[in-house]
Amino acid sequence: MKSYELEPKYGTSQIPGKCLKCLGEQELNNCLLELLRTEEDDEEVIQRFEALVTFLQSPESKKLRDESEKLLSEGKRVTLKIKVAKNTENPSYELVTE
C-alpha cells in the first residue's frame, strides 16, 4: 500500500500557510509537470496524481479540510495521509495529529 502525505500549515499575517486543498493542488501541478518532463510513464507519479485528483474531488476533502484547520488553529501539527491500496480505485484518508 502506497501512502502520500500532505502537511498543511496555519497561516498568520507574517507567515503564509497552506490548507489541504492548496497543498493538494500544488502537489497535483508538481505531478503534472513531472509527467510532462519525462518521456516514459512513471507509474508512481501517475498513481500519486490519480490519488490527489480523487482526494480533491471527493466529498470527504471538505470535511478533512475543516477538521485540519480546526486542529491547526488549536496549535496542533496535522498531516493528511492518503493511502492507496493496489486493488482498489478509491484511496483512504487519515488525519494524523501531533
CSV table of N, CA and C in Angstrom, one decimal:
chain,number,residue,atom,x,y,z
A,1,MET,N,0.8,-1.2,0.0
A,1,MET,CA,0.0,0.0,0.0
A,1,MET,C,0.9,1.2,0.0
A,2,LYS,N,0.7,2.1,-0.9
A,2,LYS,CA,1.4,3.4,-1.0
A,2,LYS,C,0.7,4.4,-0.2
A,3,SER,N,1.5,5.3,0.4
A,3,SER,CA,0.9,6.4,1.2
A,3,SER,C,1.6,7.7,0.8
A,4,TYR,N,0.8,8.7,0.7
A,4,TYR,CA,1.3,10.1,0.4
A,4,TYR,C,0.8,11.0,1.5
A,5,GLU,N,1.6,12.0,1.8
A,5,GLU,CA,1.3,12.9,2.9
A,5,GLU,C,1.2,14.3,2.4
A,6,LEU,N,0.3,15.0,3.0
A,6,LEU,CA,0.2,16.5,2.9
A,6,LEU,C,0.2,17.1,4.3
A,7,GLU,N,1.0,18.1,4.5
A,7,GLU,CA,1.1,18.7,5.8
A,7,GLU,C,0.8,20.2,5.7
A,8,PRO,N,-0.5,20.5,6.0
A,8,PRO,CA,-0.9,21.9,6.0
A,8,PRO,C,-0.3,22.7,7.1
A,9,LYS,N,-0.1,24.0,6.8
A,9,LYS,CA,0.4,24.9,7.8
A,9,LYS,C,-0.6,26.0,8.1
A,10,TYR,N,-0.7,26.5,9.3
A,10,TYR,CA,-1.5,27.5,9.7
A,10,TYR,C,-0.9,28.9,9.4
A,11,GLY,N,-1.6,29.7,8.7
A,11,GLY,CA,-1.1,31.0,8.3
A,11,GLY,C,-1.4,32.1,9.2
A,12,THR,N,-0.5,33.1,9.3
A,12,THR,CA,-0.8,34.3,10.0
A,12,THR,C,-0.4,35.5,9.1
A,13,SER,N,-0.5,36.7,9.6
A,13,SER,CA,-0.2,37.8,8.7
A,13,SER,C,1.3,37.9,8.4
A,14,GLN,N,2.1,37.3,9.2
A,14,GLN,CA,3.6,37.3,9.0
A,14,GLN,C,4.0,36.0,8.3
A,15,ILE,N,3.3,34.9,8.5
A,15,ILE,CA,3.7,33.6,8.0
A,15,ILE,C,2.6,33.0,7.1
A,16,PRO,N,3.0,32.8,5.8
A,16,PRO,CA,2.0,32.2,4.9
A,16,PRO,C,1.7,30.7,5.2
A,17,GLY,N,0.5,30.3,5.2
A,17,GLY,CA,0.2,28.9,5.4
A,17,GLY,C,-0.5,28.4,4.2
A,18,LYS,N,-0.8,27.0,4.2
A,18,LYS,CA,-1.5,26.4,3.1
A,18,LYS,C,-2.4,25.4,3.7
A,19,CYS,N,-3.6,25.4,3.1
A,19,CYS,CA,-4.6,24.4,3.5
A,19,CYS,C,-4.5,23.1,2.7
A,20,LEU,N,-5.2,22.1,3.1
A,20,LEU,CA,-5.1,20.8,2.4
A,20,LEU,C,-5.4,21.0,0.9
A,21,LYS,N,-6.4,21.8,0.6
A,21,LYS,CA,-6.8,21.9,-0.8
A,21,LYS,C,-5.7,22.6,-1.6
A,22,CYS,N,-5.1,23.6,-1.1
A,22,CYS,CA,-4.0,24.3,-1.8
A,22,CYS,C,-2.8,23.4,-1.9
A,23,LEU,N,-2.5,22.6,-0.9
A,23,LEU,CA,-1.3,21.7,-0.9
A,23,LEU,C,-1.6,20.6,-2.0
A,24,GLY,N,-2.9,20.1,-2.0
A,24,GLY,CA,-3.2,19.1,-2.9
A,24,GLY,C,-3.1,19.6,-4.4
A,25,GLU,N,-3.6,20.8,-4.6
A,25,GLU,CA,-3.5,21.4,-6.0
A,25,GLU,C,-2.0,21.6,-6.3
A,26,GLN,N,-1.2,22.1,-5.4
A,26,GLN,CA,0.2,22.3,-5.7
A,26,GLN,C,0.9,21.0,-6.0
A,27,GLU,N,0.6,19.9,-5.2
A,27,GLU,CA,1.3,18.6,-5.5
A,27,GLU,C,0.8,18.1,-6.8
A,28,LEU,N,-0.5,18.3,-7.1
A,28,LEU,CA,-1.1,17.8,-8.4
A,28,LEU,C,-0.3,18.5,-9.6
A,29,ASN,N,-0.1,19.8,-9.5
A,29,ASN,CA,0.7,20.5,-10.5
A,29,ASN,C,2.1,20.0,-10.6
A,30,ASN,N,2.7,19.7,-9.5
A,30,ASN,CA,4.1,19.1,-9.5
A,30,ASN,C,4.1,17.8,-10.2
A,31,CYS,N,3.1,16.9,-9.9
A,31,CYS,CA,3.0,15.6,-10.6
A,31,CYS,C,2.8,15.8,-12.1
A,32,LEU,N,2.0,16.7,-12.5
A,32,LEU,CA,1.7,17.0,-13.9
A,32,LEU,C,3.0,17.5,-14.6
A,33,LEU,N,3.7,18.4,-14.0
A,33,LEU,CA,5.0,18.9,-14.6
A,33,LEU,C,6.0,17.7,-14.7
A,34,GLU,N,6.0,16.9,-13.7
A,34,GLU,CA,7.0,15.8,-13.7
A,34,GLU,C,6.6,14.8,-14.8
A,35,LEU,N,5.3,14.5,-15.0
A,35,LEU,CA,4.9,13.7,-16.1
A,35,LEU,C,5.2,14.3,-17.5
A,36,LEU,N,5.0,15.6,-17.6
A,36,LEU,CA,5.3,16.2,-18.9
A,36,LEU,C,6.8,16.3,-19.2
A,37,ARG,N,7.6,16.3,-18.2
A,37,ARG,CA,9.1,16.3,-18.4
A,37,ARG,C,9.7,15.0,-18.9
A,38,THR,N,9.1,13.9,-18.5
A,38,THR,CA,9.6,12.6,-18.8
A,38,THR,C,9.0,12.0,-20.0
A,39,GLU,N,9.8,11.2,-20.8
A,39,GLU,CA,9.2,10.6,-22.0
A,39,GLU,C,8.5,9.3,-21.7
A,40,GLU,N,8.9,8.6,-20.6
A,40,GLU,CA,8.3,7.4,-20.2
A,40,GLU,C,7.3,7.6,-19.1
A,41,ASP,N,6.3,6.8,-19.0
A,41,ASP,CA,5.3,6.9,-17.9
A,41,ASP,C,5.9,6.4,-16.6
A,42,ASP,N,5.8,7.2,-15.6
A,42,ASP,CA,6.3,6.8,-14.3
A,42,ASP,C,5.0,6.4,-13.5
A,43,GLU,N,4.9,5.1,-13.2
A,43,GLU,CA,3.7,4.6,-12.6
A,43,GLU,C,3.5,5.2,-11.2
A,44,GLU,N,4.5,5.5,-10.5
A,44,GLU,CA,4.4,6.0,-9.1
A,44,GLU,C,3.8,7.5,-9.2
A,45,VAL,N,4.3,8.2,-10.1
A,45,VAL,CA,3.8,9.6,-10.3
A,45,VAL,C,2.4,9.6,-10.8
A,46,ILE,N,2.0,8.7,-11.7
A,46,ILE,CA,0.7,8.6,-12.1
A,46,ILE,C,-0.3,8.2,-11.0
A,47,GLN,N,0.2,7.2,-10.2
A,47,GLN,CA,-0.6,6.8,-9.0
A,47,GLN,C,-0.8,8.0,-8.1
A,48,ARG,N,0.2,8.7,-7.8
A,48,ARG,CA,0.1,9.9,-6.9
A,48,ARG,C,-0.8,10.9,-7.5
A,49,PHE,N,-0.7,11.2,-8.8
A,49,PHE,CA,-1.6,12.1,-9.5
A,49,PHE,C,-3.0,11.7,-9.3
A,50,GLU,N,-3.3,10.4,-9.6
A,50,GLU,CA,-4.7,9.9,-9.5
A,50,GLU,C,-5.3,10.0,-8.1
A,51,ALA,N,-4.4,9.7,-7.1
A,51,ALA,CA,-4.8,9.8,-5.7
A,51,ALA,C,-5.2,11.2,-5.3
A,52,LEU,N,-4.4,12.2,-5.8
A,52,LEU,CA,-4.7,13.6,-5.5
A,52,LEU,C,-5.9,14.1,-6.1
A,53,VAL,N,-6.1,13.7,-7.4
A,53,VAL,CA,-7.4,14.1,-8.1
A,53,VAL,C,-8.6,13.5,-7.4
A,54,THR,N,-8.5,12.2,-7.0
A,54,THR,CA,-9.6,11.6,-6.3
A,54,THR,C,-9.9,12.3,-4.9
A,55,PHE,N,-8.8,12.7,-4.2
A,55,PHE,CA,-9.0,13.4,-3.0
A,55,PHE,C,-9.6,14.8,-3.2
A,56,LEU,N,-9.1,15.5,-4.1
A,56,LEU,CA,-9.7,16.9,-4.4
A,56,LEU,C,-11.1,16.9,-4.8
A,57,GLN,N,-11.5,15.8,-5.5
A,57,GLN,CA,-12.9,15.7,-6.0
A,57,GLN,C,-13.8,15.0,-5.0
A,58,SER,N,-13.3,14.4,-3.9
A,58,SER,CA,-14.1,13.6,-3.0
A,58,SER,C,-14.9,14.5,-2.1
A,59,PRO,N,-16.1,14.1,-1.6
A,59,PRO,CA,-16.8,14.8,-0.7
A,59,PRO,C,-16.1,14.9,0.7
A,60,GLU,N,-15.2,13.9,1.0
A,60,GLU,CA,-14.5,13.9,2.2
A,60,GLU,C,-13.5,15.1,2.4
A,61,SER,N,-13.0,15.6,1.2
A,61,SER,CA,-12.0,16.6,1.3
A,61,SER,C,-12.4,17.8,2.0
A,62,LYS,N,-13.6,18.3,1.9
A,62,LYS,CA,-14.1,19.5,2.6
A,62,LYS,C,-14.2,19.2,4.1
A,63,LYS,N,-14.6,18.0,4.5
A,63,LYS,CA,-14.7,17.7,5.9
A,63,LYS,C,-13.3,17.6,6.5
A,64,LEU,N,-12.3,17.0,5.8
A,64,LEU,CA,-11.0,16.9,6.2
A,64,LEU,C,-10.3,18.3,6.3
A,65,ARG,N,-10.6,19.1,5.3
A,65,ARG,CA,-10.0,20.5,5.4
A,65,ARG,C,-10.5,21.2,6.6
A,66,ASP,N,-11.8,21.2,6.8
A,66,ASP,CA,-12.4,21.9,8.0
A,66,ASP,C,-11.8,21.3,9.3
A,67,GLU,N,-11.6,20.0,9.4
A,67,GLU,CA,-11.1,19.4,10.6
A,67,GLU,C,-9.6,19.8,10.8
A,68,SER,N,-8.8,19.8,9.7
A,68,SER,CA,-7.4,20.1,9.8
A,68,SER,C,-7.2,21.6,10.2
A,69,GLU,N,-8.1,22.5,9.7
A,69,GLU,CA,-8.0,23.9,10.0
A,69,GLU,C,-8.3,24.1,11.5
A,70,LYS,N,-9.3,23.4,12.0
A,70,LYS,CA,-9.7,23.5,13.4
A,70,LYS,C,-8.5,23.0,14.3
A,71,LEU,N,-7.9,21.9,13.9
A,71,LEU,CA,-6.7,21.4,14.7
A,71,LEU,C,-5.5,22.3,14.6
A,72,LEU,N,-5.3,22.9,13.4
A,72,LEU,CA,-4.2,23.8,13.2
A,72,LEU,C,-4.4,25.1,14.1
A,73,SER,N,-5.6,25.6,14.2
A,73,SER,CA,-5.9,26.7,15.0
A,73,SER,C,-5.8,26.5,16.5
A,74,GLU,N,-5.8,25.2,16.9
A,74,GLU,CA,-5.5,24.8,18.2
A,74,GLU,C,-4.1,24.6,18.5
A,75,GLY,N,-3.2,24.9,17.5
A,75,GLY,CA,-1.8,24.8,17.7
A,75,GLY,C,-1.2,23.4,17.4
A,76,LYS,N,-2.0,22.5,16.9
A,76,LYS,CA,-1.6,21.1,16.6
A,76,LYS,C,-0.9,21.0,15.3
A,77,ARG,N,0.0,20.0,15.1
A,77,ARG,CA,0.6,19.7,13.8
A,77,ARG,C,-0.3,18.6,13.2
A,78,VAL,N,-0.6,18.9,11.9
A,78,VAL,CA,-1.6,18.0,11.2
A,78,VAL,C,-0.9,17.4,9.9
A,79,THR,N,-1.1,16.2,9.7
A,79,THR,CA,-0.7,15.5,8.4
A,79,THR,C,-1.8,14.7,7.9
A,80,LEU,N,-2.1,14.9,6.6
A,80,LEU,CA,-3.1,14.0,6.0
A,80,LEU,C,-2.4,12.9,5.2
A,81,LYS,N,-2.7,11.7,5.5
A,81,LYS,CA,-2.2,10.5,4.8
A,81,LYS,C,-3.2,10.0,3.8
A,82,ILE,N,-2.8,10.0,2.6
A,82,ILE,CA,-3.6,9.4,1.5
A,82,ILE,C,-3.0,8.0,1.2
A,83,LYS,N,-3.8,7.0,1.5
A,83,LYS,CA,-3.3,5.6,1.3
A,83,LYS,C,-4.0,5.0,0.1
A,84,VAL,N,-3.2,4.4,-0.7
A,84,VAL,CA,-3.7,3.8,-1.9
A,84,VAL,C,-3.4,2.3,-1.9
A,85,ALA,N,-4.4,1.5,-1.9
A,85,ALA,CA,-4.2,0.0,-2.0
A,85,ALA,C,-4.1,-0.4,-3.4
A,86,LYS,N,-3.4,-1.5,-3.7
A,86,LYS,CA,-3.2,-1.9,-5.0
A,86,LYS,C,-4.5,-2.2,-5.8
A,87,ASN,N,-5.4,-2.9,-5.2
A,87,ASN,CA,-6.6,-3.4,-6.0
A,87,ASN,C,-7.8,-2.6,-5.7
A,88,THR,N,-7.7,-1.3,-5.3
A,88,THR,CA,-8.8,-0.5,-5.1
A,88,THR,C,-8.7,0.8,-5.9
A,89,GLU,N,-9.8,1.3,-6.3
A,89,GLU,CA,-9.7,2.6,-7.0
A,89,GLU,C,-9.7,3.8,-6.1
A,90,ASN,N,-10.4,3.7,-5.0
A,90,ASN,CA,-10.6,4.8,-4.0
A,90,ASN,C,-9.5,4.7,-2.9
A,91,PRO,N,-8.8,5.8,-2.8
A,91,PRO,CA,-7.8,5.8,-1.6
A,91,PRO,C,-8.6,6.1,-0.3
A,92,SER,N,-7.9,5.8,0.8
A,92,SER,CA,-8.4,6.1,2.1
A,92,SER,C,-7.6,7.3,2.7
A,93,TYR,N,-8.3,8.0,3.6
A,93,TYR,CA,-7.7,9.2,4.1
A,93,TYR,C,-7.6,9.2,5.6
A,94,GLU,N,-6.5,9.7,6.2
A,94,GLU,CA,-6.4,9.7,7.7
A,94,GLU,C,-5.7,11.0,8.1
A,95,LEU,N,-6.3,11.7,9.0
A,95,LEU,CA,-5.7,12.9,9.6
A,95,LEU,C,-4.9,12.4,10.8
A,96,VAL,N,-3.6,12.8,10.9
A,96,VAL,CA,-2.8,12.4,12.0
A,96,VAL,C,-2.4,13.7,12.7
A,97,THR,N,-2.5,13.8,14.0
A,97,THR,CA,-2.1,15.0,14.7
A,97,THR,C,-1.0,14.7,15.7
A,98,GLU,N,-0.2,15.7,16.0
A,98,GLU,CA,0.8,15.6,17.0
A,98,GLU,C,0.7,16.7,18.0
